[in-house]
């Protein structure tokens, strides 16, 4: 049986001896010096230069995700740097590996929920009914994008993100639907379940038209920036060795004989 | 022997119930909506808001590094995504793991060379003499930041990066030193050894005062953005499976019996 | 609100100045020279030295997973090694990142299916009925551990793994249930859906009593060995650069101007 | 300019519809049930089945490296698992990323030192002179494989590894050279600089004829096993969240306003 070869093709970038183009634009002449990093991220993903409004919303999404203090991800990156300071890229990689279903990656769930409830291009949806429908679908399971262990009763990032969306004309049906889901969830559970940053970001990603499968990637690219900051601080004011020694000492105290 | 506990301390960010601060500024009120992503990267790393000139140079550095087509790093990320589409973060991590001494990480070597030759704060250096000294030190070994397998006789990113530095008042002694090293290397080898993008970026990083140990990190954070773009394209127009099947077929043809 | 500190505790290993114990045994005196690597893996995971029968089955499980030719995972590792040959560990890490839901990690799904159908310690189960129940539960979705794109009508690893289980007294209810699920699936779909290696391994892991959450880990540890083999071959007879150049050339041919 | 395609070729394994061969042997018929995991690792790397003596030495090398308690690598893996429990492979990958120049990877340096001093196949070497020569070469820099922060005056793994090598006929010139280097280093520094486990392992890897470039890989493959054990324990008796919360609380206490 002979396999039929398929095409291998990419439309992102190409280069020759004297030219480099990204998304149909000359990197040296038409991109460098003309855009900021967030706009180039938008170009890289969509093939289009963002409008000023899109630029404002997209930069805000990414910036929200850069840094959130000493997270498990930052600790993993610092622990890795201690063992392999010559491979900084591996320390960032290690830190990113944990951006899964529990942290950061939870944006994906919220974006999926919103676009499955209200697919791109759908018309005349009754958002109140959709919000109730989502509640039924989740059937008591945790609704992504709602609730926060620390930031209560309001996640301070959420109103600001919604404000930026509003000011830029991107506060549409997905933002409304997310708010209605919040209200339904709080009423049916009797608990404070504020829209958290990942929920707000998911709504804004849907407003911008991104497929839910890539939304987690915004957290990944933003956090890569944050992790380089943590590694720089670790190289100047280390904490990883101290954490390690405390943990090792405490963790094995119950089985380890006393040093003499 | 009792171990003396050391302090565990970070000055990057903190959060409480209703506040989140990054580098001494309120994330919702003073950062979101006020800066672009590149500027926040600068803030995350240095603790300072960049001046417009610093913003221009720093954004240009990062943007240069976002995308360079179908690289080994992009292939690694795509291969990983195929096996674990539910863990997009791991695909980006896999792609970043290869940004070492051969690709991207070579910026580190050039930045180290420049700051070891001309430490921050040093006065009255004779740059011609320093360039000759660097040549002696390298003693025939490859000089980082010079030469490119494809982009000859000029890497098109280099003059543009130097132009942006010039326009923003950041074309100082490190840029000059890098150019003198290029000239020395070409004269002594008789070969075309143009300053490549990583050499130009290393010089600009030194102009901005970054420690050489973190320079590789700029490539890592920028490429994280690029890799998310490749993963998005892979999810829509896949190539990884086709690459895999072609490679597997060819690689083992010499030992594999004919299928019957 | 003051947080109540919780205990940090590990029961795997400890060391002092002159002693190192793993799972309650002196590493130098009671482990080194007394066991093979597979048995130490069993000890590491369960805290117990395997019986000869357990050793045979467990070593067979791991060995099955070490190597399967030029896989996407092997290509990712080789691509990473090319960029960062000084960080071999990062190349292995990159290769492992893709062992997710599609490859290798599919063992997890099969082990979960079996233990959810027949929890450890359950009595008097009617396996025929359970197999039918599983079919109903999956409701047309792909059943993990069944079918293989290449190995048809039989995955040659499966009968051998079941034979080893049989010879060692570990062919019990989970192996039987897996076979009944295969039969049900083939009858209801009318397709060849042989138990593949991951399905057979999942059944054996259940026979040994492992929780399904860790079963993917056996593939990860075994494949780490395989990947080191690929990196060694790559260092001696490279293919990554060639793959890269072919792919880059073909992928961007449609948008790249002819070199002149 | 037309590129000349190079061959893509691998000699490790192949499979067809009904056969899977690894290193020239049928996986189902000639490998499964016939070897232990350590022996298959040897086969994967060398293409040869180990002799009983080689099997004893090689299994001992790998087993030494499986587990060393709560290391930075184990902490990184646990931190990653907390965020992405659905991607166990990424947690192992994160833990492996730190096996660089500081931990585990230091074996590479020792193996390189030994084979550069005494290349495979060299005749009639005066080992005393070679040891002195190595001291001169390192010129005060840290000699890889010597000294340990905790295990003094003897690393308990070292004499046992050397004993196993002796009993199996693999205590040759590399073991002797390593011991002579230890003696020279202790005399010239006046400090206790015992051969540590990585130094002993490096010597044994040289006795077995492995290239120094792959020696770090033995640590990587062995530690992958150890990390799966840590992740299993983390899933049953977690510590990562507690470590995170303690560290975050302490690290930002100096800048964080009191909660009210």
mmCIF file of C-alpha atoms in Angstrom, chain D residues 128 131-143 146 179-194:
data_model
loop_
_atom_site.group_PDB
_atom_site.id
_atom_site.type_symbol
_atom_site.label_atom_id
_atom_site.label_comp_id
_atom_site.label_asym_id
_atom_site.label_seq_id
_atom_site.Cartn_x
_atom_site.Cartn_y
_atom_site.Cartn_z
ATOM 1 C CA UNK D 128 49.901 9.004 38.046
ATOM 2 C CA UNK D 131 46.169 12.595 37.284
ATOM 3 C CA UNK D 132 48.769 15.327 37.795
ATOM 4 C CA UNK D 133 48.096 16.561 34.284
ATOM 5 C CA UNK D 134 44.352 16.795 34.990
ATOM 6 C CA UNK D 135 45.108 18.875 38.086
ATOM 7 C CA UNK D 136 47.179 21.250 35.990
ATOM 8 C CA UNK D 137 44.477 21.486 33.353
ATOM 9 C CA UNK D 138 41.780 22.365 35.877
ATOM 10 C CA UNK D 139 44.091 24.948 37.410
ATOM 11 C CA UNK D 140 42.132 25.487 40.587
ATOM 12 C CA UNK D 141 38.684 25.130 39.026
ATOM 13 C CA UNK D 142 36.296 22.629 40.627
ATOM 14 C CA UNK D 143 37.049 19.090 39.518
ATOM 15 C CA UNK D 146 34.810 15.167 43.617
ATOM 16 C CA UNK D 179 40.999 7.574 42.490
ATOM 17 C CA UNK D 180 44.367 9.099 41.655
ATOM 18 C CA UNK D 181 42.693 12.378 40.731
ATOM 19 C CA UNK D 182 40.895 12.299 44.093
ATOM 20 C CA UNK D 183 44.221 11.830 45.891
ATOM 21 C CA UNK D 184 45.945 14.603 43.946
ATOM 22 C CA UNK D 185 43.052 16.984 44.543
ATOM 23 C CA UNK D 186 42.943 16.288 48.264
ATOM 24 C CA UNK D 187 46.700 16.723 48.621
ATOM 25 C CA UNK D 188 46.896 19.930 46.660
ATOM 26 C CA UNK D 189 43.818 21.508 48.288
ATOM 27 C CA UNK D 190 44.186 20.121 51.796
ATOM 28 C CA UNK D 191 40.446 19.484 51.782
ATOM 29 C CA UNK D 192 38.248 16.383 51.920
ATOM 30 C CA UNK D 193 37.278 15.826 48.314
ATOM 31 C CA UNK D 194 35.828 12.321 48.172
#
